[in-house]
mmCIF file of C-alpha atoms and ligand atoms in Angstrom:
data_model
loop_
_atom_site.group_PDB
_atom_site.id
_atom_site.type_symbol
_atom_site.label_atom_id
_atom_site.label_comp_id
_atom_site.label_asym_id
_atom_site.label_seq_id
_atom_site.Cartn_x
_atom_site.Cartn_y
_atom_site.Cartn_z
ATOM 1 C CA UNK A 1 -21.380 1.379 -2.628
ATOM 2 C CA UNK A 2 -17.797 1.165 -3.573
ATOM 3 C CA UNK A 3 -16.615 -1.008 -6.641
ATOM 4 C CA UNK A 4 -12.936 -2.373 -6.394
ATOM 5 C CA UNK A 5 -11.696 -3.167 -9.779
ATOM 6 C CA UNK A 6 -9.384 -6.004 -9.337
ATOM 7 C CA UNK A 7 -8.402 -9.579 -10.892
ATOM 8 C CA UNK A 8 -6.749 -10.406 -7.566
ATOM 9 C CA UNK A 9 -9.023 -12.262 -5.321
ATOM 10 C CA UNK A 10 -6.684 -12.307 -2.228
ATOM 11 C CA UNK A 11 -6.973 -8.468 -2.403
ATOM 12 C CA UNK A 12 -10.548 -8.802 -2.819
ATOM 13 C CA UNK A 13 -10.613 -10.948 0.583
ATOM 14 C CA UNK A 14 -8.483 -8.542 2.414
ATOM 15 C CA UNK A 15 -10.441 -5.517 1.220
ATOM 16 C CA UNK A 16 -13.815 -7.183 1.937
ATOM 17 C CA UNK A 17 -12.767 -7.501 5.746
ATOM 18 C CA UNK A 18 -11.419 -3.812 5.769
ATOM 19 C CA UNK A 19 -14.797 -2.259 4.308
ATOM 20 C CA UNK A 20 -16.879 -4.493 6.437
ATOM 21 C CA UNK A 21 -15.056 -3.231 9.633
ATOM 22 C CA UNK A 22 -15.914 0.561 8.284
ATOM 23 C CA UNK A 23 -19.529 -0.441 7.399
ATOM 24 C CA UNK A 24 -19.062 0.460 3.716
ATOM 25 C CA UNK A 25 -20.954 -1.723 1.142
ATOM 26 C CA UNK A 26 -18.539 -3.097 -1.390
ATOM 27 C CA UNK A 27 -18.238 -5.066 -4.480
ATOM 28 C CA UNK A 28 -15.554 -6.144 -6.776
ATOM 29 C CA UNK A 29 -15.390 -6.731 -10.504
ATOM 30 C CA UNK A 30 -12.696 -7.989 -12.722
ATOM 31 C CA UNK A 31 -12.939 -5.460 -15.434
ATOM 32 C CA UNK A 32 -9.355 -6.077 -16.911
ATOM 33 C CA UNK A 33 -7.401 -2.815 -17.837
ATOM 34 C CA UNK A 34 -4.158 -1.995 -19.595
ATOM 35 C CA UNK A 35 -1.665 -0.886 -17.015
ATOM 36 C CA UNK A 36 0.604 2.039 -18.362
ATOM 37 C CA UNK A 37 4.519 1.830 -17.413
ATOM 38 C CA UNK A 38 4.999 4.435 -14.422
ATOM 39 C CA UNK A 39 4.573 4.605 -10.934
ATOM 40 C CA UNK A 40 1.975 2.995 -8.632
ATOM 41 C CA UNK A 41 0.374 6.442 -8.546
ATOM 42 C CA UNK A 42 0.459 6.640 -12.523
ATOM 43 C CA UNK A 43 -1.116 2.971 -12.893
ATOM 44 C CA UNK A 44 -3.824 3.640 -10.044
ATOM 45 C CA UNK A 45 -4.766 6.951 -11.747
ATOM 46 C CA UNK A 46 -5.001 5.593 -15.444
ATOM 47 C CA UNK A 47 -7.074 2.331 -14.049
ATOM 48 C CA UNK A 48 -9.331 4.381 -12.078
ATOM 49 C CA UNK A 49 -9.976 6.675 -14.813
ATOM 50 C CA UNK A 50 -10.574 3.957 -17.174
ATOM 51 C CA UNK A 51 -12.710 1.833 -15.022
ATOM 52 C CA UNK A 52 -15.122 4.665 -13.875
ATOM 53 C CA UNK A 53 -15.845 6.163 -17.426
ATOM 54 C CA UNK A 54 -16.309 2.580 -18.779
ATOM 55 C CA UNK A 55 -18.654 1.485 -16.055
ATOM 56 C CA UNK A 56 -20.313 4.936 -15.289
ATOM 57 C CA UNK A 57 -19.772 4.721 -11.701
ATOM 58 C CA UNK A 58 -17.538 5.332 -8.920
ATOM 59 C CA UNK A 59 -14.665 2.909 -8.373
ATOM 60 C CA UNK A 60 -11.371 2.364 -6.782
ATOM 61 C CA UNK A 61 -8.466 0.308 -8.144
ATOM 62 C CA UNK A 62 -5.005 -0.571 -6.397
ATOM 63 C CA UNK A 63 -1.694 -0.859 -7.746
ATOM 64 C CA UNK A 64 0.790 -2.340 -5.170
ATOM 65 C CA UNK A 65 4.492 -3.664 -5.063
ATOM 66 C CA UNK A 66 7.434 -4.593 -2.990
ATOM 67 C CA UNK A 67 10.142 -2.298 -2.724
ATOM 68 C CA UNK A 68 13.534 -3.850 -1.611
ATOM 69 C CA UNK A 69 16.064 -1.351 -0.476
ATOM 70 C CA UNK A 70 19.266 -3.339 -1.076
ATOM 71 C CA UNK A 71 17.825 -3.965 -4.748
ATOM 72 C CA UNK A 72 17.190 -0.075 -5.101
ATOM 73 C CA UNK A 73 13.313 -0.785 -4.980
ATOM 74 C CA UNK A 74 13.388 -3.799 -7.040
ATOM 75 C CA UNK A 75 10.749 -5.289 -7.655
ATOM 76 C CA UNK A 76 8.700 -2.267 -7.221
ATOM 77 C CA UNK A 77 6.447 -1.633 -10.000
ATOM 78 C CA UNK A 78 7.344 -4.759 -11.747
ATOM 79 C CA UNK A 79 6.024 -7.000 -8.794
ATOM 80 C CA UNK A 80 3.655 -8.759 -10.529
ATOM 81 C CA UNK A 81 5.711 -9.800 -13.469
ATOM 82 C CA UNK A 82 8.666 -10.693 -11.046
ATOM 83 C CA UNK A 83 6.453 -12.777 -8.762
ATOM 84 C CA UNK A 84 5.038 -14.429 -12.048
ATOM 85 C CA UNK A 85 8.763 -15.212 -13.575
ATOM 86 C CA UNK A 86 11.578 -15.540 -10.972
ATOM 87 C CA UNK A 87 9.075 -15.835 -7.925
ATOM 88 C CA UNK A 88 10.268 -16.019 -4.294
ATOM 89 C CA UNK A 89 13.110 -18.285 -4.977
ATOM 90 C CA UNK A 90 14.331 -15.732 -7.391
ATOM 91 C CA UNK A 91 14.277 -12.957 -4.936
ATOM 92 C CA UNK A 92 15.875 -15.084 -2.295
ATOM 93 C CA UNK A 93 18.758 -15.651 -4.698
ATOM 94 C CA UNK A 94 18.977 -12.091 -5.430
ATOM 95 C CA UNK A 95 19.170 -11.306 -1.874
ATOM 96 C CA UNK A 96 22.251 -13.699 -0.974
ATOM 97 C CA UNK A 97 25.158 -12.130 0.554
ATOM 98 C CA UNK A 98 22.847 -8.784 1.447
ATOM 99 C CA UNK A 99 22.714 -7.987 5.311
ATOM 100 C CA UNK A 100 20.399 -4.958 4.772
ATOM 101 C CA UNK A 101 17.311 -7.055 4.500
ATOM 102 C CA UNK A 102 14.894 -3.851 4.605
ATOM 103 C CA UNK A 103 11.984 -3.748 2.336
ATOM 104 C CA UNK A 104 8.471 -2.145 2.068
ATOM 105 C CA UNK A 105 5.276 -2.968 0.592
ATOM 106 C CA UNK A 106 3.367 0.009 -0.952
ATOM 107 C CA UNK A 107 -0.229 0.272 -1.960
ATOM 108 C CA UNK A 108 -1.814 2.819 -4.029
ATOM 109 C CA UNK A 109 -5.700 3.298 -4.139
ATOM 110 C CA UNK A 110 -7.089 5.120 -7.098
ATOM 111 C CA UNK A 111 -10.667 6.601 -6.817
ATOM 112 C CA UNK A 112 -12.492 8.101 -9.634
ATOM 113 C CA UNK A 113 -16.053 9.124 -10.530
ATOM 114 C CA UNK A 114 -17.363 9.793 -13.865
ATOM 115 C CA UNK A 115 -17.574 13.261 -12.953
ATOM 116 C CA UNK A 116 -14.647 13.947 -11.030
ATOM 117 C CA UNK A 117 -10.587 13.624 -11.511
ATOM 118 C CA UNK A 118 -8.793 10.522 -9.875
ATOM 119 C CA UNK A 119 -7.426 10.983 -6.294
ATOM 120 C CA UNK A 120 -4.853 8.427 -4.930
ATOM 121 C CA UNK A 121 -4.137 7.278 -1.317
ATOM 122 C CA UNK A 122 -0.836 5.809 -0.561
ATOM 123 C CA UNK A 123 -0.043 3.215 2.315
ATOM 124 C CA UNK A 124 2.896 1.223 3.077
ATOM 125 C CA UNK A 125 4.251 -1.287 5.589
ATOM 126 C CA UNK A 126 7.944 -1.856 6.825
ATOM 127 C CA UNK A 127 9.566 -5.313 7.063
ATOM 128 C CA UNK A 128 12.323 -7.340 6.285
ATOM 129 C CA UNK A 129 13.274 -9.899 3.523
ATOM 130 C CA UNK A 130 13.206 -13.273 5.481
ATOM 131 C CA UNK A 131 16.150 -15.728 4.625
ATOM 132 C CA UNK A 132 13.676 -18.407 3.611
ATOM 133 C CA UNK A 133 10.032 -18.646 2.849
ATOM 134 C CA UNK A 134 7.786 -19.149 5.722
ATOM 135 C CA UNK A 135 3.972 -19.741 6.285
ATOM 136 C CA UNK A 136 1.006 -20.943 4.224
ATOM 137 C CA UNK A 137 -1.316 -18.032 4.158
ATOM 138 C CA UNK A 138 -1.477 -14.781 2.271
ATOM 139 C CA UNK A 139 -0.262 -14.819 -1.350
ATOM 140 C CA UNK A 140 2.890 -13.978 -3.663
ATOM 141 C CA UNK A 141 5.656 -12.288 -1.641
ATOM 142 C CA UNK A 142 3.778 -12.948 1.825
ATOM 143 C CA UNK A 143 5.885 -15.907 2.993
ATOM 144 C CA UNK A 144 9.160 -13.627 2.437
ATOM 145 C CA UNK A 145 7.912 -10.350 4.131
ATOM 146 C CA UNK A 146 8.930 -10.814 7.744
ATOM 147 C CA UNK A 147 7.530 -8.453 10.438
ATOM 148 C CA UNK A 148 10.167 -7.853 13.377
ATOM 149 C CA UNK A 149 7.455 -6.765 16.042
ATOM 150 C CA UNK A 150 5.408 -9.835 15.208
ATOM 151 C CA UNK A 151 8.316 -12.250 14.642
ATOM 152 C CA UNK A 152 6.358 -13.726 11.871
ATOM 153 C CA UNK A 153 6.106 -13.286 7.933
ATOM 154 C CA UNK A 154 2.739 -12.215 6.325
ATOM 155 C CA UNK A 155 2.186 -15.663 5.426
ATOM 156 C CA UNK A 156 1.951 -16.917 8.740
ATOM 157 C CA UNK A 157 -0.670 -14.358 9.953
ATOM 158 C CA UNK A 158 -4.593 -14.546 9.194
ATOM 159 C CA UNK A 159 -6.146 -11.976 6.767
ATOM 160 C CA UNK A 160 -7.613 -10.249 10.128
ATOM 161 C CA UNK A 161 -4.094 -10.246 11.570
ATOM 162 C CA UNK A 162 -2.436 -8.829 8.393
ATOM 163 C CA UNK A 163 -5.349 -6.071 8.131
ATOM 164 C CA UNK A 164 -4.260 -4.678 11.150
ATOM 165 C CA UNK A 165 -1.239 -2.928 9.916
ATOM 166 C CA UNK A 166 -0.838 -3.777 6.132
ATOM 167 C CA UNK A 167 0.074 -1.512 3.216
ATOM 168 C CA UNK A 168 -3.444 -2.254 1.699
ATOM 169 C CA UNK A 169 -5.148 -1.617 5.039
ATOM 170 C CA UNK A 170 -3.189 1.963 5.360
ATOM 171 C CA UNK A 171 -4.090 3.008 1.927
ATOM 172 C CA UNK A 172 -7.884 1.716 2.199
ATOM 173 C CA UNK A 173 -8.146 3.327 5.455
ATOM 174 C CA UNK A 174 -6.949 6.857 4.158
ATOM 175 C CA UNK A 175 -9.468 6.388 1.369
ATOM 176 C CA UNK A 176 -12.389 5.316 3.498
ATOM 177 C CA UNK A 177 -11.769 8.425 5.810
ATOM 178 C CA UNK A 178 -11.575 10.682 3.119
ATOM 179 C CA UNK A 179 -14.662 9.095 1.405
ATOM 180 C CA UNK A 180 -16.747 9.242 4.644
ATOM 181 C CA UNK A 181 -15.928 12.874 4.882
ATOM 182 C CA UNK A 182 -16.581 13.963 1.303
ATOM 183 C CA UNK A 183 -19.204 11.369 0.139
ATOM 184 C CA UNK A 184 -20.330 12.916 -3.140
ATOM 185 C CA UNK A 185 -21.933 9.885 -4.890
HETATM 186 P P1 LIG B 201 -4.685 -6.135 -9.895
HETATM 187 O O1 LIG B 201 -4.106 -5.226 -10.760
HETATM 188 O O2 LIG B 201 -5.781 -6.738 -10.823
HETATM 189 O O3 LIG B 201 -5.386 -5.337 -8.850
HETATM 190 P P2 LIG B 201 -2.380 -7.444 -9.555
HETATM 191 O O4 LIG B 201 -2.176 -8.976 -8.957
HETATM 192 O O5 LIG B 201 -1.908 -7.285 -10.992
HETATM 193 O O6 LIG B 201 -4.159 -7.257 -9.518
HETATM 194 P P3 LIG B 201 -0.715 -5.323 -8.652
HETATM 195 O O7 LIG B 201 -0.567 -4.964 -9.882
HETATM 196 O O8 LIG B 201 -1.227 -4.253 -7.567
HETATM 197 O O9 LIG B 201 -1.752 -6.462 -8.282
HETATM 198 O O10 LIG B 201 0.482 -6.237 -8.341
HETATM 199 C C1 LIG B 201 1.383 -6.143 -7.464
HETATM 200 C C2 LIG B 201 2.110 -7.530 -7.136
HETATM 201 O O11 LIG B 201 2.502 -7.114 -5.993
HETATM 202 C C3 LIG B 201 1.132 -8.707 -6.971
HETATM 203 O O12 LIG B 201 0.715 -9.467 -8.208
HETATM 204 C C4 LIG B 201 1.695 -9.443 -5.918
HETATM 205 O O13 LIG B 201 2.620 -10.203 -6.350
HETATM 206 C C5 LIG B 201 2.721 -8.250 -5.143
HETATM 207 N N1 LIG B 201 1.639 -7.916 -4.187
HETATM 208 C C6 LIG B 201 1.045 -6.841 -3.774
HETATM 209 N N2 LIG B 201 0.318 -6.842 -2.416
HETATM 210 C C7 LIG B 201 0.800 -7.804 -1.991
HETATM 211 C C8 LIG B 201 0.560 -8.513 -0.488
HETATM 212 O O14 LIG B 201 -0.219 -8.044 0.204
HETATM 213 N N3 LIG B 201 1.209 -9.294 -0.489
HETATM 214 C C9 LIG B 201 1.959 -10.345 -1.348
HETATM 215 N N4 LIG B 201 2.434 -9.885 -2.413
HETATM 216 C C10 LIG B 201 1.814 -8.640 -2.933
#
């Protein structure tokens, strides 16, 4: 049984489908933890350590972000704050005049047990910042994140479709493969 610590319902929906596909029992809990300033890895490690010692069980946490090349990786580790403040319209304004639209989502899963040190698993997905928002599904930056291969933004995909190749699926898949090989609960 894996407990995913998050306050983000959309992440839960996506993770639920992924864990189901791998036949792993899963539940989630919104514990609320203080995120240190640092890399995605720093945040995932601190969160996983805190939650596993507090709950006395094995947990995963995830720290994710959108990294835009033309903006030197912004909003990156500030994604949550930037989404809440300037939002997608603000990002589109910042991107005015840039031909380089390359961006990637990164997701780091932190896993920790009360008896072991945290481990991290990094997944990413490549895309482009669209010229306007498109699509009704997904959350946060999804209407801006255009996948060339699909000709669609993340917000135009169902959870199932997004879960075929998203940053979250890639980090969770690495974690799940490792977990199945090293199950130590
Ligand atoms: P928890 O920390 O409680 O899990 P959170 O929403 O604060 O939830 P993060 O710190 O990982 O999650 O936040 C990164 C932000 O990046 C998130 O709030 C979104 O704005 C954005 N983000 C992450 N994954 C995304 C995705 O799949 N689609 C769109 N935006 C995403």
